[in-house]
Short mmCIF file of C-alpha atoms in Angstrom, two decimals:
data_model
loop_
_atom_site.label_atom_id
_atom_site.label_comp_id
_atom_site.label_asym_id
_atom_site.label_seq_id
_atom_site.Cartn_x
_atom_site.Cartn_y
_atom_site.Cartn_z
CA MET A 1 -24.87 23.96 28.33
CA ARG A 2 -22.79 21.16 29.83
CA ASP A 3 -25.57 18.68 29.11
CA VAL A 4 -25.74 19.86 25.51
CA GLY A 5 -21.99 19.50 25.17
CA LEU A 6 -22.09 15.99 26.58
CA ALA A 7 -24.93 15.06 24.23
CA VAL A 8 -22.92 16.32 21.25
CA LEU A 9 -19.89 14.37 22.43
CA VAL A 10 -21.91 11.17 22.83
CA THR A 11 -23.45 11.65 19.38
CA ILE A 12 -20.07 12.15 17.73
CA ASN A 13 -18.70 9.07 19.45
CA LEU A 14 -21.66 7.00 18.29
CA VAL A 15 -21.38 8.26 14.69
CA VAL A 16 -17.67 7.55 14.64
CA LEU A 17 -18.10 4.03 16.00
CA VAL A 18 -20.73 3.28 13.36
CA TYR A 19 -18.44 4.80 10.73
CA PHE A 20 -15.51 2.58 11.74
CA VAL A 21 -17.75 -0.52 11.78
CA LEU A 22 -19.00 0.19 8.26
CA LEU A 23 -15.59 1.23 6.91
CA ASN A 24 -13.81 -1.84 8.20
CA SER A 25 -16.67 -4.05 7.02
CA VAL A 26 -16.17 -2.72 3.48
CA TYR A 27 -12.40 -3.21 3.79
CA LEU A 28 -12.93 -6.76 5.01
CA PHE A 29 -15.36 -7.49 2.18
CA THR A 30 -13.07 -6.13 -0.55
CA SER A 31 -10.07 -7.93 1.00
CA MET A 32 -11.90 -11.27 0.96
CA THR A 33 -13.08 -10.64 -2.59
CA ALA A 34 -9.54 -9.69 -3.58
CA PHE A 35 -8.14 -12.86 -1.99
CA ARG A 36 -10.45 -15.07 -4.04
CA SER A 37 -9.82 -13.07 -7.19
CA LEU A 38 -6.02 -13.06 -6.80
CA ARG A 39 -6.01 -16.77 -6.07
CA ARG A 40 -7.92 -17.50 -9.28
CA TYR A 41 -5.77 -15.08 -11.25
CA THR A 42 -2.46 -16.55 -10.09
CA GLN A 43 -3.74 -20.01 -11.00
CA ARG A 44 -4.57 -18.75 -14.50
CA LEU A 45 -1.11 -17.20 -14.85
CA LYS A 46 0.46 -20.67 -14.60
CA SER A 47 -1.10 -21.55 -17.95
CA VAL A 48 -0.18 -18.26 -19.64
CA ASP A 49 2.91 -18.15 -21.84
CA VAL A 50 3.81 -14.51 -22.44
CA ASP A 51 6.33 -15.46 -25.14
CA GLU A 52 3.60 -17.31 -27.00
CA ILE A 53 1.42 -14.19 -26.94
CA LEU A 54 4.31 -12.20 -28.37
CA ARG A 55 4.94 -14.76 -31.12
CA SER A 56 1.28 -15.24 -32.00
CA GLY A 57 0.91 -11.94 -33.83
CA ALA A 58 -2.43 -11.36 -32.11
CA ALA A 59 -1.23 -8.46 -29.97
CA LEU A 60 -2.96 -5.20 -30.86
CA PRO A 61 -0.72 -2.25 -31.81
CA VAL A 62 -0.21 0.16 -28.92
CA THR A 63 1.09 3.71 -28.54
CA VAL A 64 2.68 4.64 -25.21
CA VAL A 65 1.99 8.29 -24.33
CA ALA A 66 4.20 9.85 -21.66
CA PRO A 67 3.68 13.54 -20.76
CA ALA A 68 6.84 15.22 -19.49
CA TYR A 69 7.20 18.51 -17.66
CA ASN A 70 10.60 19.35 -16.15
CA GLU A 71 11.64 15.69 -15.99
CA GLU A 72 15.36 16.26 -16.61
CA PRO A 73 16.56 13.81 -13.89
CA THR A 74 14.64 10.79 -15.23
CA ILE A 75 13.49 11.42 -18.82
CA VAL A 76 16.35 9.59 -20.54
CA GLU A 77 16.09 6.47 -18.37
CA VAL A 78 12.30 6.36 -18.66
CA THR A 79 12.40 6.75 -22.45
CA GLN A 80 15.06 4.04 -22.74
CA SER A 81 12.93 1.69 -20.68
CA LEU A 82 9.91 2.36 -22.91
CA LEU A 83 11.96 1.59 -26.02
CA THR A 84 12.96 -1.84 -24.71
CA LEU A 85 9.53 -3.22 -23.82
CA GLU A 86 8.77 -6.79 -24.85
CA TYR A 87 5.94 -6.08 -27.27
CA PRO A 88 5.76 -6.76 -31.01
CA ASP A 89 4.12 -3.57 -32.32
CA TYR A 90 4.22 -0.33 -30.37
CA GLN A 91 5.08 3.34 -30.67
CA VAL A 92 6.32 5.74 -28.00
CA VAL A 93 5.14 9.35 -27.89
CA ILE A 94 6.90 11.63 -25.39
CA VAL A 95 5.05 14.94 -24.95
CA ASN A 96 7.34 17.74 -23.79
CA ASP A 97 4.81 19.99 -22.08
CA GLY A 98 6.72 23.27 -22.22
CA SER A 99 9.47 22.11 -19.87
CA LYS A 100 11.69 24.86 -18.48
CA ASP A 101 14.66 22.56 -17.83
CA ARG A 102 16.75 20.43 -20.23
CA THR A 103 14.10 17.75 -20.83
CA LEU A 104 13.80 18.40 -24.58
CA GLU A 105 17.51 19.03 -24.98
CA LEU A 106 18.41 15.69 -23.36
CA LEU A 107 15.87 13.85 -25.52
CA THR A 108 17.29 15.50 -28.63
CA GLU A 109 20.90 14.67 -27.76
CA THR A 110 20.36 11.14 -26.51
CA PHE A 111 17.94 9.89 -29.16
CA GLU A 112 19.17 12.03 -32.07
CA LEU A 113 15.88 13.76 -32.75
CA VAL A 114 15.20 15.52 -36.04
CA PRO A 115 12.16 17.58 -37.07
CA ALA A 116 9.43 15.39 -38.55
CA PRO A 117 6.11 17.11 -39.31
CA ARG A 118 3.26 14.71 -38.63
CA ALA A 119 -0.43 15.19 -39.30
CA PRO A 120 -2.63 14.67 -36.21
CA SER A 121 -5.06 11.77 -36.21
CA SER A 122 -7.68 13.63 -34.15
CA ASP A 123 -8.53 17.22 -33.29
CA ILE A 124 -8.90 17.32 -29.50
CA GLU A 125 -8.23 20.92 -28.49
CA THR A 126 -4.92 21.47 -26.69
CA ALA A 127 -2.32 24.15 -26.13
CA PRO A 128 -0.36 24.81 -29.36
CA VAL A 129 2.08 22.16 -30.57
CA ARG A 130 5.40 23.74 -31.53
CA GLY A 131 6.79 20.76 -33.39
CA THR A 132 7.13 17.00 -33.71
CA TYR A 133 10.41 15.12 -33.84
CA ARG A 134 11.39 11.57 -34.67
CA SER A 135 14.44 9.65 -33.53
CA THR A 136 16.98 8.57 -36.11
CA ARG A 137 18.01 5.77 -33.78
CA HIS A 138 14.55 4.49 -32.81
CA PRO A 139 11.92 4.58 -35.58
CA ASN A 140 9.10 4.03 -33.07
CA LEU A 141 9.92 7.14 -30.99
CA LEU A 142 8.09 10.43 -31.57
CA VAL A 143 8.54 13.54 -29.42
CA VAL A 144 5.81 16.18 -29.40
CA ASP A 145 6.92 19.62 -28.20
CA LYS A 146 4.08 21.88 -27.08
CA VAL A 147 3.28 24.98 -25.10
CA ASN A 148 2.44 24.16 -21.49
CA GLY A 149 -1.32 23.85 -21.16
CA GLY A 150 -1.44 23.96 -17.38
CA SER A 151 -2.46 20.33 -16.89
CA LYS A 152 -1.25 16.80 -17.43
CA ALA A 153 -4.53 16.09 -19.25
CA ASP A 154 -3.71 18.70 -21.91
CA ALA A 155 -0.35 17.05 -22.57
CA ILE A 156 -1.91 13.59 -22.82
CA ASN A 157 -4.55 14.92 -25.21
CA ALA A 158 -1.80 16.39 -27.38
CA GLY A 159 -0.15 12.97 -27.50
CA LEU A 160 -3.49 11.31 -28.18
CA ASN A 161 -3.91 13.53 -31.23
CA PHE A 162 -0.91 11.75 -32.77
CA VAL A 163 -1.93 8.21 -31.81
CA ARG A 164 -2.74 5.97 -34.79
CA THR A 165 -3.09 2.64 -33.00
CA PRO A 166 -6.30 1.12 -31.55
CA LEU A 167 -4.87 1.14 -28.01
CA PHE A 168 -2.81 3.69 -26.14
CA LEU A 169 -1.05 3.53 -22.79
CA ILE A 170 -0.78 6.47 -20.41
CA ILE A 171 2.29 6.45 -18.18
CA ASP A 172 3.99 9.10 -16.07
CA SER A 173 7.33 10.19 -17.46
CA ASP A 174 8.95 9.65 -14.05
CA SER A 175 8.03 5.96 -13.98
CA LEU A 176 9.56 2.70 -15.17
CA LEU A 177 7.54 -0.06 -16.85
CA GLU A 178 8.62 -3.64 -16.40
CA SER A 179 9.60 -5.20 -19.71
CA GLN A 180 6.54 -7.49 -19.97
CA ALA A 181 4.06 -5.03 -18.45
CA LEU A 182 2.60 -3.92 -21.77
CA THR A 183 2.04 -7.51 -22.90
CA ARG A 184 0.36 -8.41 -19.63
CA VAL A 185 -1.90 -5.35 -19.37
CA SER A 186 -3.03 -5.78 -22.99
CA ARG A 187 -4.30 -9.34 -22.46
CA PRO A 188 -7.86 -8.32 -21.46
CA PHE A 189 -8.26 -6.59 -24.84
CA LEU A 190 -7.36 -9.84 -26.61
CA GLU A 191 -9.60 -11.96 -24.40
CA ASP A 192 -12.69 -9.74 -24.57
CA ASP A 193 -13.32 -7.07 -27.20
CA ARG A 194 -15.67 -5.28 -24.78
CA THR A 195 -12.63 -4.13 -22.78
CA ILE A 196 -12.11 -0.38 -23.06
CA ALA A 197 -9.62 0.20 -20.23
CA ALA A 198 -7.21 -1.80 -18.09
CA GLY A 199 -4.85 -0.79 -15.31
CA GLY A 200 -1.89 -2.40 -13.60
CA ILE A 201 -0.24 -1.99 -10.23
CA VAL A 202 1.87 1.03 -9.27
CA ARG A 203 4.78 0.27 -6.94
CA ILE A 204 7.24 2.52 -5.13
CA VAL A 205 10.73 2.35 -6.64
CA ASN A 206 12.52 4.27 -3.85
CA GLY A 207 15.33 2.15 -2.44
CA SER A 208 15.29 -0.44 -5.22
CA ALA A 209 18.29 -0.89 -7.51
CA VAL A 210 17.85 0.21 -11.12
CA ARG A 211 20.21 -0.72 -13.93
CA SER A 212 19.73 0.17 -17.60
CA ALA A 213 16.30 1.58 -16.85
CA ARG A 214 15.14 -1.67 -15.23
CA VAL A 215 14.45 -2.50 -11.59
CA VAL A 216 16.93 -5.29 -10.95
CA ASP A 217 16.64 -5.65 -7.18
CA VAL A 218 13.45 -4.83 -5.31
CA ARG A 219 14.20 -3.35 -1.91
CA MET A 220 12.30 -1.44 0.72
CA PRO A 221 13.08 2.31 0.81
CA ARG A 222 15.33 3.66 3.51
CA ASN A 223 13.15 6.75 3.91
CA LEU A 224 10.32 6.16 6.41
CA LEU A 225 7.71 8.16 4.46
CA ALA A 226 8.45 6.15 1.32
CA ARG A 227 8.15 2.93 3.36
CA PHE A 228 4.67 3.92 4.49
CA GLN A 229 3.74 4.53 0.86
CA VAL A 230 4.83 1.01 -0.10
CA LEU A 231 2.32 -0.35 2.39
CA GLU A 232 -0.38 2.09 1.27
CA TYR A 233 0.02 1.11 -2.38
CA LEU A 234 -0.12 -2.61 -1.57
CA ARG A 235 -3.31 -2.06 0.40
CA ALA A 236 -4.88 0.20 -2.22
CA PHE A 237 -4.11 -2.05 -5.17
CA HIS A 238 -4.22 -5.60 -3.77
CA ALA A 239 -7.04 -5.26 -1.25
CA GLY A 240 -8.82 -2.31 -2.88
CA ARG A 241 -8.70 -2.30 -6.65
CA VAL A 242 -8.59 -6.07 -7.06
CA GLY A 243 -11.69 -6.34 -4.89
CA TRP A 244 -13.61 -3.62 -6.73
CA ALA A 245 -12.57 -5.00 -10.12
CA ALA A 246 -14.01 -8.39 -9.16
CA LEU A 247 -17.33 -6.59 -8.61
CA ASN A 248 -17.09 -4.87 -12.00
CA ALA A 249 -16.81 -1.54 -10.21
CA THR A 250 -13.31 -0.26 -11.03
CA MET A 251 -13.49 3.39 -10.05
CA ILE A 252 -10.06 4.50 -11.20
CA ILE A 253 -7.45 3.49 -13.75
CA SER A 254 -4.27 5.15 -12.50
CA GLY A 255 -2.84 7.94 -14.61
CA ALA A 256 0.57 6.41 -13.93
CA PHE A 257 -0.33 3.19 -15.76
CA GLY A 258 -3.49 2.74 -17.80
CA LEU A 259 -4.21 1.15 -21.19
CA PHE A 260 -7.23 2.47 -23.10
CA ARG A 261 -9.10 1.83 -26.30
CA ARG A 262 -8.46 4.95 -28.31
CA SER A 263 -11.94 5.15 -29.81
CA ALA A 264 -13.60 5.05 -26.37
CA VAL A 265 -11.49 7.93 -25.04
CA ALA A 266 -11.99 9.94 -28.23
CA ASP A 267 -15.77 9.45 -27.89
CA VAL A 268 -15.74 11.24 -24.52
CA GLY A 269 -13.58 14.07 -25.90
CA GLY A 270 -10.26 12.99 -24.43
CA LEU A 271 -9.15 13.83 -20.92
CA ASN A 272 -10.80 16.67 -19.04
CA THR A 273 -8.26 19.49 -18.81
CA ASP A 274 -9.91 21.17 -15.83
CA ALA A 275 -10.05 17.93 -13.82
CA ILE A 276 -7.76 17.90 -10.79
CA GLY A 277 -7.70 14.09 -10.87
CA GLU A 278 -7.76 13.46 -14.59
CA ASP A 279 -7.44 9.68 -14.20
CA ILE A 280 -10.48 9.07 -11.97
CA ASP A 281 -12.42 11.65 -14.00
CA LEU A 282 -11.71 9.77 -17.24
CA THR A 283 -12.59 6.39 -15.71
CA ILE A 284 -15.95 7.63 -14.44
CA ARG A 285 -16.77 9.38 -17.73
CA LEU A 286 -16.07 6.11 -19.58
CA HIS A 287 -18.45 4.29 -17.21
CA ARG A 288 -21.12 6.92 -17.77
CA GLN A 289 -20.67 7.00 -21.55
CA CYS A 290 -21.20 3.25 -21.80
CA ARG A 291 -23.96 2.95 -19.19
CA GLU A 292 -25.98 5.88 -20.48
CA ASN A 293 -25.78 4.67 -24.09
CA GLY A 294 -26.32 0.98 -23.39
CA LEU A 295 -22.87 -0.01 -24.67
CA PRO A 296 -21.34 -3.33 -23.53
CA TYR A 297 -17.98 -2.69 -21.89
CA ARG A 298 -15.40 -3.80 -19.35
CA ILE A 299 -12.99 -1.71 -17.29
CA VAL A 300 -10.57 -4.03 -15.54
CA TYR A 301 -7.60 -4.12 -13.20
CA ILE A 302 -4.73 -6.56 -13.78
CA PRO A 303 -2.53 -7.18 -10.70
CA ASP A 304 0.69 -8.50 -12.28
CA PRO A 305 1.89 -5.81 -14.76
CA VAL A 306 3.96 -3.29 -12.82
CA VAL A 307 5.05 0.30 -13.19
CA TRP A 308 7.58 1.65 -10.72
CA THR A 309 7.28 5.26 -9.58
CA GLU A 310 9.21 7.54 -7.25
CA GLY A 311 7.31 8.42 -4.08
CA PRO A 312 7.67 11.68 -2.12
CA GLU A 313 10.27 11.53 0.64
CA ASN A 314 9.46 14.72 2.53
CA LEU A 315 6.36 15.91 4.36
CA LYS A 316 5.79 18.96 2.16
CA SER A 317 5.70 16.98 -1.09
CA LEU A 318 3.63 14.17 0.37
CA ALA A 319 1.15 16.62 1.90
CA GLY A 320 0.80 18.40 -1.44
CA GLN A 321 0.12 15.10 -3.20
CA ARG A 322 -2.53 14.00 -0.72
CA LYS A 323 -4.28 17.38 -0.68
CA ARG A 324 -4.39 17.31 -4.49
CA TRP A 325 -5.82 13.78 -4.48
CA GLN A 326 -8.55 14.90 -2.07
CA ARG A 327 -9.43 17.94 -4.17
CA GLY A 328 -9.62 15.76 -7.26
CA LEU A 329 -11.83 13.23 -5.52
CA ILE A 330 -14.30 15.86 -4.32
CA GLN A 331 -14.43 17.46 -7.75
CA VAL A 332 -15.20 14.26 -9.65
CA LEU A 333 -17.71 12.93 -7.11
CA THR A 334 -19.68 16.15 -6.93
CA ARG A 335 -19.66 16.50 -10.71
CA ASN A 336 -21.11 13.01 -11.08
CA ILE A 337 -23.43 13.07 -8.07
CA ARG A 338 -26.27 11.62 -10.16
CA MET A 339 -24.46 8.26 -9.98
CA LEU A 340 -24.80 8.07 -6.19
CA LEU A 341 -26.97 5.07 -5.25
CA ASN A 342 -28.29 5.00 -8.83
CA PRO A 343 -28.88 1.41 -10.07
CA ARG A 344 -28.66 2.64 -13.66
CA TYR A 345 -24.89 2.59 -13.22
CA GLY A 346 -24.71 -0.96 -11.86
CA THR A 347 -22.34 -1.77 -9.03
CA MET A 348 -20.51 1.49 -9.77
CA GLY A 349 -23.58 3.46 -8.70
CA THR A 350 -24.82 1.23 -5.90
CA LEU A 351 -21.52 0.17 -4.28
CA ALA A 352 -18.30 1.83 -5.45
CA PHE A 353 -19.55 5.40 -5.81
CA PRO A 354 -21.25 5.45 -2.37
CA TYR A 355 -18.10 4.00 -0.80
CA TYR A 356 -15.88 6.71 -2.30
CA PHE A 357 -18.43 9.41 -1.47
CA PHE A 358 -19.13 8.54 2.17
CA PHE A 359 -15.83 6.96 3.23
CA GLU A 360 -13.06 8.32 1.00
CA MET A 361 -14.40 11.85 0.55
CA LEU A 362 -16.09 12.42 3.93
CA GLY A 363 -14.00 9.94 5.89
CA PRO A 364 -11.16 12.28 6.96
CA VAL A 365 -13.62 14.68 8.61
CA VAL A 366 -15.29 11.85 10.51
CA GLU A 367 -11.95 10.34 11.55
CA VAL A 368 -10.46 13.57 12.87
CA ALA A 369 -13.71 14.43 14.67
CA GLY A 370 -13.65 10.95 16.16
CA TYR A 371 -10.08 11.27 17.43
CA ALA A 372 -10.92 14.64 19.00
CA ALA A 373 -14.11 13.33 20.61
CA PHE A 374 -12.27 10.25 21.87
CA ALA A 375 -9.56 12.40 23.46
CA ALA A 376 -12.20 14.64 25.06
CA THR A 377 -14.06 11.59 26.37
CA ILE A 378 -10.89 10.29 28.05
CA ILE A 379 -9.91 13.70 29.45
CA LEU A 380 -13.39 14.27 30.93
CA GLY A 381 -13.47 10.80 32.41
CA LEU A 382 -16.59 9.85 30.46
CA GLY A 383 -15.28 6.82 28.63
CA SER A 384 -16.06 3.39 29.96
CA ALA A 385 -13.54 0.61 29.49
CA PRO A 386 -15.72 -1.21 26.89
CA TYR A 387 -16.07 1.97 24.82
CA ILE A 388 -12.34 2.71 24.90
CA LEU A 389 -11.51 -0.86 23.89
CA ALA A 390 -14.14 -0.83 21.14
CA PHE A 391 -12.80 2.43 19.71
CA LEU A 392 -9.19 1.24 19.74
CA ALA A 393 -10.17 -2.10 18.20
CA LEU A 394 -12.17 -0.50 15.39
CA ALA A 395 -9.85 2.43 14.72
CA ILE A 396 -6.49 0.74 15.12
CA ALA A 397 -6.57 -3.02 15.55
CA LEU A 398 -8.75 -3.70 12.51
CA GLY A 399 -6.72 -1.20 10.50
CA VAL A 400 -3.59 -3.15 11.40
CA ALA A 401 -5.27 -6.42 10.47
CA LEU A 402 -6.30 -5.11 7.06
CA SER A 403 -2.80 -3.80 6.33
CA VAL A 404 -1.36 -7.15 7.39
CA ALA A 405 -3.85 -8.83 5.05
CA ALA A 406 -2.60 -6.68 2.16
CA VAL A 407 1.00 -7.70 2.90
CA GLY A 408 -0.17 -11.31 3.11
CA LEU A 409 -1.82 -11.03 -0.32
CA GLU A 410 1.46 -9.74 -1.73
CA GLU A 411 3.41 -12.60 -0.15
CA LEU A 412 0.93 -15.25 -1.31
CA THR A 413 0.80 -13.97 -4.90
CA PHE A 414 3.67 -12.02 -6.43
CA CYS A 415 6.17 -11.84 -3.57
CA ARG A 416 8.32 -8.97 -4.85
CA TYR A 417 9.93 -8.30 -1.47
CA ARG A 418 12.00 -11.45 -0.95
CA ARG A 419 14.19 -10.30 1.91
CA THR A 420 12.94 -11.43 5.31
CA SER A 421 13.88 -8.05 6.74
CA ASP A 422 11.66 -6.30 4.16
CA LEU A 423 8.67 -8.49 4.99
CA VAL A 424 9.17 -8.02 8.74
CA GLY A 425 9.44 -4.29 8.09
CA LEU A 426 6.13 -4.27 6.17
CA PHE A 427 4.34 -6.04 9.01
CA TRP A 428 5.86 -3.61 11.51
CA LEU A 429 4.76 -0.66 9.36
CA ALA A 430 1.20 -2.04 9.43
CA ILE A 431 1.22 -1.36 13.15
CA ILE A 432 3.04 1.95 13.48
CA GLU A 433 1.31 3.70 10.55
CA ASN A 434 -1.78 3.93 12.76
CA ILE A 435 0.10 6.05 15.28
CA GLY A 436 0.72 9.40 13.65
CA TYR A 437 0.99 8.70 9.91
CA ARG A 438 -2.67 7.83 9.38
CA GLN A 439 -3.75 10.89 11.37
CA LEU A 440 -1.42 13.10 9.32
CA ASN A 441 -3.03 11.80 6.14
CA SER A 442 -6.47 12.63 7.48
CA LEU A 443 -5.37 16.18 8.35
CA TRP A 444 -3.84 16.67 4.90
CA ARG A 445 -7.04 15.46 3.26
CA ILE A 446 -9.14 17.82 5.41
CA LYS A 447 -6.86 20.65 4.30
CA GLY A 448 -7.42 19.46 0.73
CA THR A 449 -11.18 19.64 1.35
CA PHE A 450 -10.88 23.25 2.56
CA ASP A 451 -8.63 24.05 -0.40
CA TYR A 452 -11.24 22.70 -2.80
CA PHE A 453 -14.10 24.79 -1.42
CA ARG A 454 -12.02 27.95 -1.31
CA ARG A 455 -10.98 27.19 -4.92
CA ALA A 456 -7.29 26.95 -4.15
CA GLU A 457 -5.15 26.03 -7.13
CA GLY A 458 -1.70 24.62 -7.60
CA TRP A 459 -0.43 21.10 -8.09
CA GLY A 460 2.59 21.10 -5.82
CA GLU A 461 6.01 19.94 -6.91
CA MET A 462 8.05 16.93 -5.93
CA PRO A 463 11.82 17.10 -6.31
CA ARG A 464 13.10 14.17 -8.36
CA LYS A 465 16.18 12.31 -7.21
CA GLY A 466 16.37 10.06 -10.23
CA PHE A 467 16.64 6.30 -10.09
CA ALA A 468 19.27 4.51 -8.04
CA THR A 469 21.70 2.39 -10.03
CA GLY A 470 22.50 -1.18 -9.27
CA ASP A 471 25.83 -2.26 -7.84
#
């Protein structure tokens, strides 16, 4: 029995070492690809005049759709920020998804809403709409009041039914768009009419100063959990999504900030209301729709337009978010399993989908098993010095290096964190996140995996603090 146990332990250790080699090789590859892509992109930006784009009259009309459920602390500021975007022709549709707080009341009072019946432009099935209201102060603001449909996707679909423009932007109603973000994220649609979706970067607003619904001073959060999320988002967007986009394999356009061609989304029936991760589900269905019907298309990621969002600042909320993300990932990957290693779907099927399947979906199980096997190996005195060093190098040192690379990409390109103390803090976080925080994330994602297979429901709630005001 002891021999069998030792054999199992050796096998687990070997599998985990191979896993870390492959995982970090992919990270290194996407980071290098992202570096080249960001370098070219920042060079192109020097020749781009955003004001000229605005004056040219070429910008396509856009409707911003923001679903809102119990967003009393932030709904007024977010709506004000959307109404002051630098874009020549756009509408704003706020969808009150059966809020139980004062969300609709605050919108009505602040923007002087009056009933305004409006015929829908499409017939995607949603929970009943109770009424539509226009603002007497802002002609481009429409508020749709509906019965809660149990999902963000249902609220977005209700908004989509009232969209009359060729493009529409999905944004969370607890987020702030930078004033030029819409102009910047719409550029791919002007440059190439094959573009059906484009996403920008999501950044953590916690700790930054906000005045008049605008981030006026970018600062690192004071809360440690929010600080870790700043680093995670930089790594995910700069080193991850930029790299995959360069390979034409964008797997996800974030539901917090995504611009879509209305006709393409309507062709796939809108957002899937039973999808746990409605954003990745929509992105993959758009890929499949175009690939399976031989339609030319592009789904791109643009690294300079920014939306600022509030990150969870307590373990319960953060755990709920990560478990939900894991459940959503498993659901969409298993539903679209035919794409796995299938060349019919291009680099999506042969590279991106396998990566998300084997490393993002199954990765937490392998990591936690690896940590346990490593601890057992040390306790039983079975680990040689080379093995211990190899494990630490692959599991921690390379992880630190990749996080440092993500911070370096931020510093070399857009440099939002200008304080020396913030940059030093980011580099320090790249080290300490590997001691406790990363392991917590893996445990949460394993719990999310169990929750998915036992059909657990629930989205979890995050208390909103609202946005800090500038001094």
